[in-house]
Coordinates of N, CA and C in Angstrom, one line a residue:
M1 N 9.6 13.3 10.4 CA 9.6 12.5 11.4 C 10.1 10.9 10.2
Q2 N 11.2 10.2 10.6 CA 11.6 9.1 9.7 C 10.6 8.0 10.2
P3 N 10.0 7.3 9.3 CA 9.3 6.5 9.5 C 9.9 5.0 10.1
Y4 N 9.2 4.3 10.5 CA 9.9 3.1 11.5 C 9.4 1.8 10.4
P5 N 9.8 0.9 10.2 CA 11.0 0.7 10.6 C 12.2 1.5 9.5
A6 N 13.2 2.0 9.7 CA 14.5 2.7 8.9 C 14.8 1.8 8.1
A7 N 15.3 2.1 7.1 CA 15.8 1.1 5.9 C 17.2 0.4 6.5
D8 N 17.4 -0.6 6.6 CA 18.5 -1.6 6.8 C 19.3 -2.0 5.4
P9 N 20.4 -1.1 4.7 CA 21.1 -1.8 3.8 C 21.8 -3.0 3.5
G10 N 21.9 -3.3 4.8 CA 22.9 -4.7 5.2 C 22.2 -5.8 5.5
R11 N 20.7 -5.7 5.3 CA 19.7 -7.1 6.0 C 19.9 -7.9 5.0
L12 N 20.0 -7.7 3.5 CA 20.0 -8.7 2.2 C 21.3 -9.7 2.5
T13 N 22.4 -9.1 2.9 CA 23.8 -9.6 2.8 C 23.8 -10.7 4.2
R14 N 23.0 -10.1 5.6 CA 22.7 -11.2 6.3 C 22.2 -12.4 6.2
I15 N 20.9 -12.1 5.7 CA 20.0 -13.1 5.3 C 20.8 -14.0 4.4
V16 N 21.6 -13.6 3.3 CA 22.1 -14.5 2.7 C 23.0 -15.2 3.1
E17 N 24.3 -14.7 4.0 CA 25.0 -15.7 4.8 C 24.5 -16.6 5.8
T18 N 23.3 -16.2 6.4 CA 22.8 -17.0 7.0 C 22.1 -18.4 6.4
I19 N 21.7 -18.4 5.2 CA 21.1 -19.1 4.3 C 22.3 -20.2 4.1
G20 N 23.2 -19.2 3.7 CA 24.5 -20.1 3.2 C 25.0 -21.4 4.5
R21 N 25.3 -20.7 5.6 CA 25.5 -21.4 6.6 C 24.7 -22.4 7.2
D22 N 23.3 -22.3 7.0 CA 22.3 -23.3 7.2 C 22.4 -24.3 6.1
L23 N 22.6 -24.3 5.0 CA 22.8 -25.3 3.9 C 24.2 -25.5 3.6
H24 N 25.2 -25.3 5.0 CA 26.7 -25.6 4.9 C 27.3 -25.4 3.6
V25 N 26.9 -24.3 3.2 CA 28.1 -23.6 2.0 C 29.3 -23.0 2.7
D26 N 30.4 -23.5 2.3 CA 31.6 -22.8 2.9 C 32.1 -21.6 2.2
V27 N 31.8 -21.3 0.9 CA 32.1 -20.0 0.3 C 31.0 -19.8 -0.5
I28 N 30.4 -18.6 -0.5 CA 29.4 -18.2 -0.8 C 29.8 -17.5 -2.1
G29 N 29.9 -17.8 -3.3 CA 30.3 -17.4 -4.2 C 29.3 -16.3 -5.2
D30 N 29.5 -15.9 -6.3 CA 28.6 -15.0 -6.8 C 26.9 -15.7 -7.3
A31 N 27.6 -17.1 -7.9 CA 26.4 -17.9 -8.2 C 25.4 -18.3 -7.2
H32 N 26.2 -18.6 -5.8 CA 25.3 -18.9 -4.8 C 24.5 -17.8 -4.4
R33 N 25.1 -16.4 -4.3 CA 24.5 -15.2 -4.0 C 23.2 -14.7 -5.0
V34 N 23.5 -14.9 -6.3 CA 22.3 -14.9 -7.0 C 21.0 -16.0 -6.9
L35 N 21.4 -17.2 -6.6 CA 20.3 -18.1 -6.1 C 19.6 -17.7 -4.9
F36 N 20.6 -17.4 -3.7 CA 19.9 -17.1 -2.5 C 19.0 -15.9 -2.7
E37 N 19.7 -14.8 -3.2 CA 19.1 -13.6 -3.4 C 17.5 -14.0 -4.0
G38 N 17.4 -14.7 -5.0 CA 16.2 -15.0 -5.7 C 15.3 -15.6 -5.0
W39 N 15.8 -16.4 -4.0 CA 14.8 -17.1 -2.7 C 14.2 -16.0 -2.1
V40 N 15.3 -15.2 -1.4 CA 14.4 -14.1 -0.6 C 13.5 -13.4 -1.7
K41 N 13.9 -12.9 -2.9 CA 12.8 -12.1 -3.4 C 11.3 -12.8 -3.6
A42 N 11.5 -14.2 -3.6 CA 10.3 -15.0 -4.0 C 9.3 -15.3 -2.7
V43 N 10.3 -15.2 -1.5 CA 9.7 -15.3 -0.1 C 8.9 -13.8 0.1
L44 N 9.5 -12.7 -0.4 CA 8.7 -11.5 -0.1 C 7.6 -11.5 -0.6
R45 N 7.5 -11.8 -1.9 CA 6.4 -11.8 -2.8 C 5.5 -12.7 -2.3
D46 N 5.7 -13.9 -1.7 CA 4.7 -14.9 -1.2 C 4.2 -14.1 0.2
A47 N 5.3 -13.3 1.0 CA 4.8 -13.0 2.5 C 3.7 -11.8 2.1
E48 N 4.1 -10.9 0.8 CA 3.4 -9.9 0.5 C 1.9 -10.1 0.3
S49 N 1.6 -11.2 -0.4 CA 0.3 -11.9 -0.8 C -0.2 -12.0 0.1
R50 N 0.0 -12.1 1.4 CA -0.8 -12.7 2.5 C -1.7 -11.6 3.1
G51 N -1.4 -10.4 2.7 CA -2.2 -9.3 3.5 C -1.2 -7.9 3.5
A52 N -1.9 -7.1 4.0 CA -1.3 -5.5 4.1 C -0.8 -5.8 5.8
W53 N 0.5 -5.8 5.4 CA 1.2 -5.7 6.7 C 1.4 -4.5 7.0
W54 N 1.7 -4.1 8.3 CA 1.8 -2.7 9.1 C 2.8 -1.8 8.4
F55 N 4.0 -2.4 8.4 CA 5.1 -1.6 7.8 C 5.1 -1.2 6.8
L56 N 4.0 -1.6 5.6 CA 4.2 -0.9 4.3 C 3.0 -0.2 4.1
K57 N 2.3 0.1 5.3 CA 1.2 1.3 5.0 C 1.6 2.5 5.1
N58 N 1.1 3.4 4.5 CA 1.7 5.0 4.5 C 0.2 5.8 4.6
V59 N 0.3 6.9 4.8 CA -0.7 8.2 4.7 C 0.1 9.5 4.3
A60 N -0.7 10.0 2.8 CA -0.3 11.2 2.5 C -1.5 12.2 2.4
S61 N -1.6 13.5 2.9 CA -2.6 14.1 2.8 C -2.3 15.4 2.7
A62 N -3.3 16.3 2.0 CA -3.0 17.7 1.9 C -4.7 18.4 1.7
S63 N -4.4 19.7 1.4 CA -5.7 20.4 1.5 C -5.8 20.8 0.1
L64 N -7.4 20.4 -0.5 CA -7.7 20.7 -1.8 C -8.5 21.8 -2.0
T65 N -8.2 22.6 -2.9 CA -9.0 23.8 -3.2 C -9.9 23.7 -4.3
A66 N -11.2 24.4 -4.2 CA -12.0 24.4 -5.0 C -11.7 24.1 -6.5
G67 N -12.1 23.3 -7.3 CA -11.7 22.7 -8.6 C -10.3 21.9 -8.7
A68 N -10.1 21.3 -7.6 CA -8.9 20.4 -7.7 C -9.3 19.3 -7.9
D69 N -9.6 18.5 -9.0 CA -10.1 17.2 -9.1 C -9.0 16.3 -9.7
L70 N -7.7 16.9 -10.1 CA -6.7 15.8 -10.4 C -5.5 16.1 -9.2
I71 N -5.2 15.2 -8.9 CA -4.0 15.0 -7.9 C -2.7 14.3 -8.5
D72 N -1.6 14.8 -8.5 CA -0.6 14.0 -8.8 C 0.1 13.7 -7.9
L73 N 0.4 12.3 -7.6 CA 0.8 11.7 -6.4 C 2.3 11.8 -6.3
G74 N 3.1 12.4 -7.1 CA 4.3 12.7 -7.1 C 5.3 11.1 -7.3
G75 N 4.6 10.2 -7.9 CA 5.3 9.0 -8.0 C 4.3 7.9 -8.3
H76 N 4.8 6.6 -8.5 CA 3.9 5.5 -8.9 C 3.4 4.9 -7.8
V77 N 2.2 4.6 -7.6 CA 1.7 4.0 -6.3 C 1.6 2.4 -6.6
H78 N 2.3 1.8 -5.7 CA 2.3 0.4 -5.8 C 1.1 -0.2 -5.4
K79 N 0.1 -0.1 -4.3 CA -1.0 -0.6 -4.2 C -1.8 0.5 -3.6
L80 N -2.8 1.4 -4.3 CA -3.6 2.2 -3.2 C -4.7 1.5 -2.5
G81 N -4.9 2.1 -1.5 CA -5.8 1.6 -0.1 C -7.1 2.3 0.0
A82 N -7.1 3.4 0.2 CA -8.3 4.2 0.2 C -8.2 5.8 0.0
V83 N -9.1 6.3 -0.4 CA -8.9 7.9 -1.0 C -10.2 8.7 0.1
Y84 N -9.5 9.5 0.6 CA -10.6 10.5 1.2 C -10.7 12.0 0.8
A85 N -11.8 12.3 0.5 CA -12.4 13.8 0.4 C -13.6 14.2 1.0
P86 N -13.8 14.8 2.1 CA -13.2 14.3 3.0 C -13.4 12.9 3.6
Q87 N -14.8 12.5 3.1 CA -15.0 11.0 3.3 C -14.4 10.0 2.7
R88 N -14.6 8.7 2.9 CA -13.8 7.9 1.9 C -14.7 8.1 0.4
L89 N -13.9 7.7 -0.7 CA -14.6 7.8 -1.9 C -14.6 6.5 -2.5
Q90 N -15.4 6.4 -3.4 CA -15.4 5.1 -4.2 C -14.6 5.1 -5.6
A91 N -13.9 3.8 -5.4 CA -13.2 3.8 -6.9 C -14.3 3.3 -8.3
V92 N -13.8 4.1 -9.1 CA -14.5 3.5 -10.5 C -13.6 3.5 -11.8
S93 N -14.0 3.5 -13.0 CA -13.0 3.5 -13.9 C -12.5 4.6 -14.3
L94 N -11.4 5.3 -14.7 CA -11.2 6.3 -15.3 C -12.2 7.1 -16.6
E95 N -12.5 5.7 -17.3 CA -13.5 6.1 -18.3 C -14.8 6.5 -17.9
R96 N -15.4 6.1 -16.9 CA -16.7 7.0 -16.0 C -16.1 8.3 -15.6
V97 N -15.4 8.7 -14.9 CA -15.0 9.9 -14.5 C -14.6 10.6 -15.8
V98 N -14.1 10.5 -16.6 CA -14.1 11.2 -18.0 C -15.5 11.6 -18.7
E99 N -16.2 10.4 -18.5 CA -17.6 10.5 -19.1 C -18.3 11.6 -18.5
L100 N -18.4 11.4 -16.8 CA -19.2 12.4 -16.4 C -18.3 13.5 -16.7
R101 N -17.4 14.1 -16.6 CA -16.9 15.3 -16.9 C -17.3 15.8 -18.4
Q102 N -17.2 15.0 -19.3 CA -17.7 15.7 -20.8 C -19.3 15.5 -20.7
Q103 N -19.9 15.2 -20.1 CA -21.5 15.0 -20.2 C -21.9 16.5 -19.6
A104 N -21.1 16.8 -18.2 CA -21.3 17.9 -17.4 C -20.8 19.3 -18.6
A105 N -19.8 19.1 -19.2 CA -19.4 20.1 -20.1 C -20.2 20.2 -21.3
A106 N -20.4 18.9 -21.9 CA -21.4 19.3 -22.8 C -23.0 19.9 -22.7
N107 N -23.5 19.5 -21.7 CA -25.0 20.0 -21.2 C -24.9 20.9 -20.2
N108 N -23.4 21.5 -20.1 CA -23.7 22.8 -19.2 C -24.3 22.6 -17.7
R109 N -23.8 21.2 -17.4 CA -24.2 21.3 -15.8 C -23.2 21.2 -15.0
P110 N -23.5 21.2 -13.5 CA -22.7 21.6 -12.9 C -21.4 20.6 -12.6
N111 N -20.4 21.0 -12.1 CA -19.1 19.9 -12.4 C -18.5 19.8 -11.0
A112 N -19.0 20.6 -10.0 CA -18.4 20.6 -8.4 C -19.4 20.3 -7.4
G113 N -19.0 19.6 -6.4 CA -19.7 19.5 -5.3 C -19.1 18.9 -4.1
R114 N -19.6 17.6 -3.5 CA -19.0 16.8 -2.3 C -18.1 15.6 -3.2
P115 N -16.8 15.4 -3.5 CA -16.4 14.7 -4.2 C -16.8 13.1 -3.5
G116 N -17.4 12.1 -4.7 CA -17.8 10.7 -4.5 C -17.0 9.8 -4.8
W117 N -16.2 10.0 -6.2 CA -15.9 8.9 -7.0 C -14.4 9.3 -7.4
Y118 N -13.6 8.1 -7.2 CA -12.1 8.7 -7.6 C -11.6 7.7 -8.8
A119 N -10.6 7.7 -9.5 CA -10.1 6.8 -10.6 C -8.6 7.2 -10.7
L120 N -7.8 6.1 -10.6 CA -6.5 6.0 -10.5 C -5.9 6.2 -12.4
E121 N -5.1 7.1 -12.6 CA -4.5 7.2 -14.2 C -3.2 6.9 -13.7
A122 N -2.7 5.6 -14.6 CA -1.3 5.4 -14.7 C -0.3 5.2 -13.6
G123 N -1.3 4.9 -12.8 CA -0.8 4.4 -11.1 C -0.1 6.0 -10.6
R124 N -0.3 6.9 -11.1 CA 0.1 8.2 -10.0 C -0.4 9.4 -10.4
R125 N -1.6 9.4 -10.7 CA -2.9 10.6 -10.8 C -4.3 10.1 -10.5
L126 N -4.7 10.9 -9.7 CA -6.0 10.7 -8.8 C -7.2 11.6 -9.7
H127 N -8.1 11.3 -10.3 CA -9.0 11.8 -10.6 C -10.2 11.9 -9.8
L128 N -11.0 13.1 -9.4 CA -12.2 13.2 -8.5 C -13.4 13.4 -9.2
W129 N -14.4 12.9 -9.0 CA -15.7 13.3 -9.4 C -16.7 13.7 -8.2
P130 N -17.6 14.4 -7.9 CA -17.3 15.8 -8.9 C -16.1 16.7 -8.2
A131 N -15.7 17.6 -8.9 CA -14.5 18.3 -8.3 C -14.9 19.2 -7.2
P132 N -13.9 19.3 -6.0 CA -14.6 19.9 -4.8 C -15.3 21.0 -5.1
A133 N -16.4 21.7 -4.4 CA -16.8 22.9 -4.7 C -16.2 23.9 -3.6
S134 N -15.3 23.4 -2.9 CA -14.8 24.6 -1.8 C -13.7 23.4 -1.3
T135 N -12.6 24.2 -0.7 CA -11.4 23.9 0.3 C -12.0 22.5 1.0
T136 N -11.4 21.3 0.7 CA -11.6 20.3 1.6 C -10.4 19.3 1.9
A137 N -10.4 18.6 2.9 CA -9.2 17.7 3.2 C -9.4 16.5 2.5
F138 N -8.0 16.0 2.2 CA -7.5 15.2 1.3 C -6.9 13.8 2.2
A139 N -7.2 13.0 2.0 CA -5.9 11.9 2.3 C -5.8 10.8 1.7
V140 N -4.7 10.2 1.3 CA -4.7 8.7 0.7 C -4.0 7.7 1.2
L141 N -4.2 6.5 1.5 CA -3.6 5.4 2.1 C -2.9 4.6 0.9
Y142 N -1.7 4.6 1.1 CA -1.1 3.6 0.1 C -0.2 2.5 0.6
R143 N 0.2 1.6 -0.3 CA 1.3 0.5 0.5 C 2.8 0.8 -0.4
R144 N 3.5 1.0 0.3 CA 5.0 0.6 -0.3 C 5.5 -1.1 -0.3
P145 N 6.1 -1.2 -1.6 CA 6.2 -2.5 -2.1 C 7.2 -3.3 -0.7
M146 N 6.8 -4.7 -0.6 CA 7.7 -5.3 0.1 C 9.0 -5.4 0.0
A147 N 10.1 -4.8 0.7 CA 11.5 -4.9 0.2 C 12.4 -5.2 1.6
V148 N 13.1 -6.1 1.1 CA 14.2 -6.7 2.5 C 14.6 -5.3 3.4
E149 N 15.1 -4.3 2.7 CA 15.6 -3.4 3.5 C 14.6 -2.4 4.6
I150 N 13.2 -2.8 4.2 CA 12.6 -2.3 5.2 C 11.9 -2.9 6.2
L151 N 12.0 -4.4 6.0 CA 11.4 -5.2 7.2 C 11.9 -4.8 8.7
P152 N 10.9 -5.0 9.4 CA 11.7 -5.2 11.0 C 12.4 -6.1 11.1
D153 N 13.0 -5.8 12.3 CA 14.4 -7.1 12.5 C 13.6 -8.2 12.6
E154 N 12.8 -8.6 13.4 CA 12.2 -9.7 13.6 C 12.0 -10.9 12.3
W155 N 12.0 -9.9 11.3 CA 11.2 -10.7 10.0 C 12.6 -11.3 9.5
E156 N 13.8 -11.1 9.7 CA 14.8 -11.6 9.4 C 14.9 -13.3 9.3
S157 N 14.7 -13.8 10.5 CA 14.4 -15.2 10.7 C 12.9 -15.6 10.0
I158 N 12.3 -14.8 9.5 CA 10.6 -15.4 8.6 C 11.2 -15.5 7.1
V159 N 12.2 -14.7 7.0 CA 12.6 -14.8 5.6 C 13.6 -15.8 5.3
V160 N 14.5 -16.1 6.2 CA 15.1 -17.4 6.3 C 14.5 -18.7 6.1
L161 N 13.6 -18.7 7.1 CA 12.8 -19.8 7.3 C 12.1 -20.3 5.7
G162 N 11.4 -19.2 5.4 CA 10.9 -19.3 4.0 C 11.7 -19.5 3.0
A163 N 12.8 -19.0 2.7 CA 13.8 -19.1 1.9 C 14.2 -20.9 2.0
L164 N 14.6 -21.4 3.1 CA 15.0 -22.7 3.3 C 13.8 -23.7 3.3
G165 N 12.7 -23.2 3.6 CA 11.6 -24.5 3.7 C 10.9 -24.5 2.2
R166 N 10.9 -23.1 1.6 CA 10.3 -23.4 0.1 C 11.1 -23.7 -1.4
Y167 N 12.3 -23.2 -0.5 CA 13.3 -23.4 -1.9 C 14.6 -24.2 -2.0
G168 N 15.1 -23.8 -0.5 CA 16.2 -24.8 0.0 C 16.5 -26.4 0.0
R169 N 14.9 -26.6 0.4 CA 14.5 -28.2 0.5 C 14.8 -28.9 -0.9
H170 N 14.7 -28.1 -2.0 CA 14.7 -28.7 -3.3 C 16.0 -28.7 -3.8
W171 N 17.0 -27.7 -3.3 CA 18.0 -27.5 -3.8 C 19.1 -28.5 -3.1
D172 N 19.1 -28.4 -1.8 CA 20.0 -29.7 -1.0 C 19.3 -30.0 0.0
R173 N 18.4 -31.3 -0.3 CA 17.5 -31.6 0.9 C 18.7 -32.2 2.1
D174 N 19.5 -33.0 1.8 CA 20.6 -33.3 2.8 C 21.2 -32.5 3.6
A175 N 21.3 -31.1 3.2 CA 22.1 -30.0 4.0 C 21.1 -29.6 5.0
L176 N 20.0 -29.6 5.0 CA 19.4 -29.3 6.2 C 19.2 -30.0 7.5
V177 N 19.5 -29.4 8.5 CA 19.9 -30.0 9.7 C 18.7 -30.5 10.4
S178 N 17.1 -29.8 10.2 CA 15.9 -30.7 10.4 C 14.8 -31.0 9.4
R179 N 14.2 -31.7 9.2 CA 13.2 -32.0 8.0 C 12.6 -30.8 7.3
P180 N 12.9 -30.9 6.0 CA 12.5 -29.8 5.3 C 11.1 -29.5 5.5
A181 N 10.1 -30.5 5.6 CA 8.7 -30.1 5.6 C 8.7 -29.1 6.9
E182 N 9.2 -29.8 7.9 CA 9.2 -29.0 9.3 C 9.6 -27.3 9.1
I183 N 10.5 -27.3 8.5 CA 11.3 -25.7 8.4 C 10.2 -24.9 7.7
E184 N 9.4 -25.6 6.6 CA 8.0 -24.8 5.7 C 7.2 -24.5 6.7
G185 N 6.8 -25.3 7.8 CA 6.0 -25.3 8.7 C 6.5 -24.3 9.6
R186 N 7.6 -24.0 10.1 CA 7.8 -22.9 10.9 C 7.7 -21.8 10.3
Y187 N 8.0 -21.6 8.9 CA 7.7 -20.5 8.1 C 6.3 -20.0 8.1
E188 N 5.2 -20.8 8.0 CA 3.9 -20.4 8.1 C 3.4 -20.2 9.7
A189 N 4.2 -20.7 10.4 CA 3.6 -20.5 11.8 C 4.1 -19.2 12.3
A190 N 5.5 -18.8 11.9 CA 6.0 -17.5 11.9 C 5.1 -16.4 11.4
L191 N 4.8 -16.4 10.1 CA 3.9 -15.4 9.5 C 2.7 -15.3 10.1
R192 N 2.0 -16.7 10.9 CA 0.9 -16.3 11.3 C 1.0 -15.4 12.8
R193 N 1.9 -15.8 13.7 CA 2.3 -15.2 14.4 C 2.3 -13.7 14.4
A194 N 3.5 -13.5 13.2 CA 3.3 -11.9 12.8 C 2.3 -11.0 12.6
R195 N 1.1 -11.9 12.0 CA -0.1 -11.1 11.9 C -0.9 -10.8 12.8
R196 N -0.8 -12.0 13.8 CA -1.7 -11.8 15.0 C -1.1 -10.4 16.2
E197 N 0.4 -10.6 16.0 CA 1.1 -9.6 16.7 C 1.2 -7.9 16.1
S198 N 0.7 -8.3 14.8 CA 0.5 -6.8 14.1 C -0.9 -6.2 14.4
D199 N -1.8 -6.9 14.8 CA -3.5 -6.3 14.6 C -3.3 -5.8 15.8
D200 N -4.0 -4.4 16.2 CA -4.2 -3.8 17.0 C -5.5 -4.0 17.1
T201 N -5.6 -4.7 18.2 CA -7.2 -5.4 18.4 C -7.9 -4.4 19.5
C202 N -7.1 -3.4 20.4 CA -7.4 -2.5 21.0 C -8.5 -1.4 20.2
V203 N -7.5 -1.0 19.4 CA -8.0 0.2 18.6 C -9.4 -0.5 17.5
S204 N -9.1 -1.6 17.0 CA -10.4 -2.1 16.6 C -11.8 -2.5 17.4
D205 N -11.5 -2.7 18.2 CA -12.5 -2.7 19.3 C -13.1 -1.9 19.9
A206 N -12.3 -0.5 20.1 CA -12.8 0.7 20.1 C -13.7 1.4 19.2
W207 N -13.2 1.0 18.0 CA -13.8 1.7 16.6 C -15.0 0.6 16.5
G208 N -15.2 -0.5 16.8 CA -16.7 -1.3 17.0 C -17.7 -0.5 17.9
Q209 N -17.1 -0.3 18.9 CA -18.1 0.1 20.1 C -18.5 1.8 19.6
F210 N -17.5 2.6 19.0 CA -17.9 3.7 18.8 C -18.9 3.7 17.5
Q211 N -19.0 2.7 16.7 CA -20.0 2.5 15.7 C -21.3 2.3 16.0
A212 N -21.0 1.3 17.2 CA -22.2 0.9 17.8 C -23.1 1.8 18.5
G213 N -22.4 2.8 19.2 CA -23.0 3.8 19.7 C -23.5 5.4 18.9
A214 N -23.0 5.1 17.6 CA -23.1 6.3 16.7 C -24.6 6.2 16.3
S215 N -25.4 7.0 16.2 CA -26.5 7.2 15.5 C -26.7 7.2 13.8
A216 N -27.9 6.5 13.4 CA -27.4 6.3 12.2 C -27.2 7.6 11.3
G217 N -28.0 8.6 11.6 CA -27.6 9.7 10.8 C -26.1 10.1 10.8
S218 N -25.3 9.7 11.9 CA -24.1 10.4 12.0 C -23.0 9.5 11.5
R219 N -23.3 8.2 11.0 CA -22.3 7.5 10.6 C -22.1 7.9 9.1
V220 N -20.7 7.5 8.7 CA -20.0 7.8 7.5 C -19.9 6.5 7.0
T221 N -19.8 5.9 5.6 CA -19.7 5.0 5.5 C -18.9 5.1 4.0
A222 N -18.5 3.9 3.4 CA -18.0 4.3 2.0 C -18.9 4.3 1.1
G223 N -20.0 4.0 1.2 CA -21.0 4.4 0.1 C -22.2 5.3 0.3
S224 N -21.6 6.6 1.3 CA -22.6 7.6 1.8 C -22.2 8.7 0.7
A225 N -21.1 8.6 0.2 CA -20.6 10.0 -0.6 C -21.6 10.0 -1.9
S226 N -21.9 11.4 -2.0 CA -22.3 11.8 -3.3 C -21.7 12.0 -4.5
D227 N -22.4 11.5 -5.5 CA -21.7 11.4 -6.8 C -22.1 12.9 -7.7
A228 N -23.2 13.6 -7.0 CA -24.0 14.5 -7.9 C -23.3 16.1 -7.7
A229 N -23.1 16.5 -8.7 CA -22.5 17.7 -8.8 C -23.5 18.9 -8.4
T230 N -23.3 19.9 -7.7 CA -24.2 20.9 -7.4 C -23.7 22.5 -7.7
A231 N -22.2 22.5 -8.3 CA -21.8 23.8 -8.5 C -20.8 23.9 -9.3
F232 N -20.7 25.2 -10.1 CA -19.9 25.0 -11.2 C -18.6 25.8 -10.8
V233 N -17.1 25.1 -11.5 CA -15.8 25.6 -11.1 C -15.0 25.3 -12.3
V234 N -14.0 25.9 -12.4 CA -12.5 25.9 -13.5 C -12.1 24.5 -13.0
P235 N -12.0 23.1 -13.2 CA -11.4 22.0 -12.7 C -10.0 22.1 -13.0
A236 N -9.1 21.4 -11.9 CA -7.6 21.3 -12.4 C -7.3 20.4 -13.5
S237 N -8.1 19.4 -13.9 CA -8.2 18.6 -15.1 C -8.0 19.4 -16.3
L238 N -8.7 20.5 -16.4 CA -8.5 21.6 -17.6 C -7.4 22.6 -17.4
T239 N -6.7 22.7 -16.5 CA -5.9 23.6 -16.5 C -4.2 23.0 -16.3
G240 N -4.4 21.7 -16.3 CA -2.8 21.2 -16.2 C -2.6 20.3 -15.4
I241 N -1.9 19.5 -15.7 CA -1.5 18.0 -14.6 C -0.6 18.8 -13.3
G242 N -0.8 18.5 -12.1 CA 0.0 19.0 -11.4 C -0.2 20.0 -10.3
A243 N -1.7 20.4 -10.6 CA -2.2 21.6 -10.1 C -2.4 21.3 -8.4
V244 N -2.4 20.1 -8.1 CA -2.3 19.7 -6.5 C -1.2 18.6 -6.7
S245 N 0.0 19.0 -5.6 CA 1.0 17.7 -5.7 C 0.6 17.3 -3.9
V246 N 0.9 15.9 -3.8 CA 0.9 15.5 -2.3 C 2.3 15.1 -2.0
E247 N 2.7 15.5 -0.8 CA 4.0 15.3 -0.5 C 4.1 14.2 0.5
T248 N 5.1 13.6 0.3 CA 4.9 12.3 1.1 C 6.1 12.0 2.2
G249 N 6.9 12.8 2.2 CA 7.9 12.8 3.1 C 9.2 12.3 2.7
A250 N 9.7 11.2 3.8 CA 11.1 10.6 3.6 C 10.8 9.4 2.6
Y251 N 9.6 8.9 2.6 CA 9.5 7.7 1.5 C 8.5 8.4 0.6
L252 N 8.8 8.5 -0.9 CA 8.0 8.8 -1.7 C 7.3 7.5 -2.0
M253 N 6.1 8.2 -3.0 CA 5.2 7.0 -3.3 C 5.8 6.5 -4.9
E254 N 6.9 5.9 -4.6 CA 7.5 5.5 -6.1 C 8.0 3.9 -6.1
V255 N 7.8 3.5 -7.0 CA 9.0 1.8 -7.0 C 9.9 2.1 -8.0
G256 N 10.9 1.6 -7.4 CA 12.0 1.8 -8.1 C 12.2 1.0 -9.6

């Protein structure tokens, strides 16, 4: 299944041309194009910093076999959201995971059980501790980088407002048809509206009701995972990188 929204390679050109028209640039030469594209990139960085937008979120999943404590994600992760195996794992330093493995090996202690911790290596490999003692479900939530090609259609106007209000106002203040401060205010308002419209309040409310009705013993929280190993396995971290590879479909986990 092709994720939504589908990439639109012509969006950047349209946005640049709209910026040029609003600034009354009759002919958009190479210098103008480089300048306007720089504004667009800056606006995207600003918008990305405002939160995790729905169209950037992705999920990859796999089935881990016993001992699969090293997962090659198949590409560089832009921003990691959460890791489950099968419950949510706690993020720790890579040094901590290596230390626990070495202590288990040195003292002939168990190295497998229910995974409780994970660490990210070089942006593309996940290390689990302890290693799974048996086959278990695995999922990782991650975000793609904000790129103009994958924006929803309604975001074109948001990017134009941001470019004009934050940068165009300093480049040619007199060219703008309305007061520059008003344009930047419209950009901020558009971001707030996009945030409200992307929130699925029905799902959030339903989850809250489910949690409220669940018994204390049945609740699963981020801190409920055990970090104690109870069994012995030959871990993937000793047999070679890439013992488990997570396929991510049409969009790979990588940044260009």
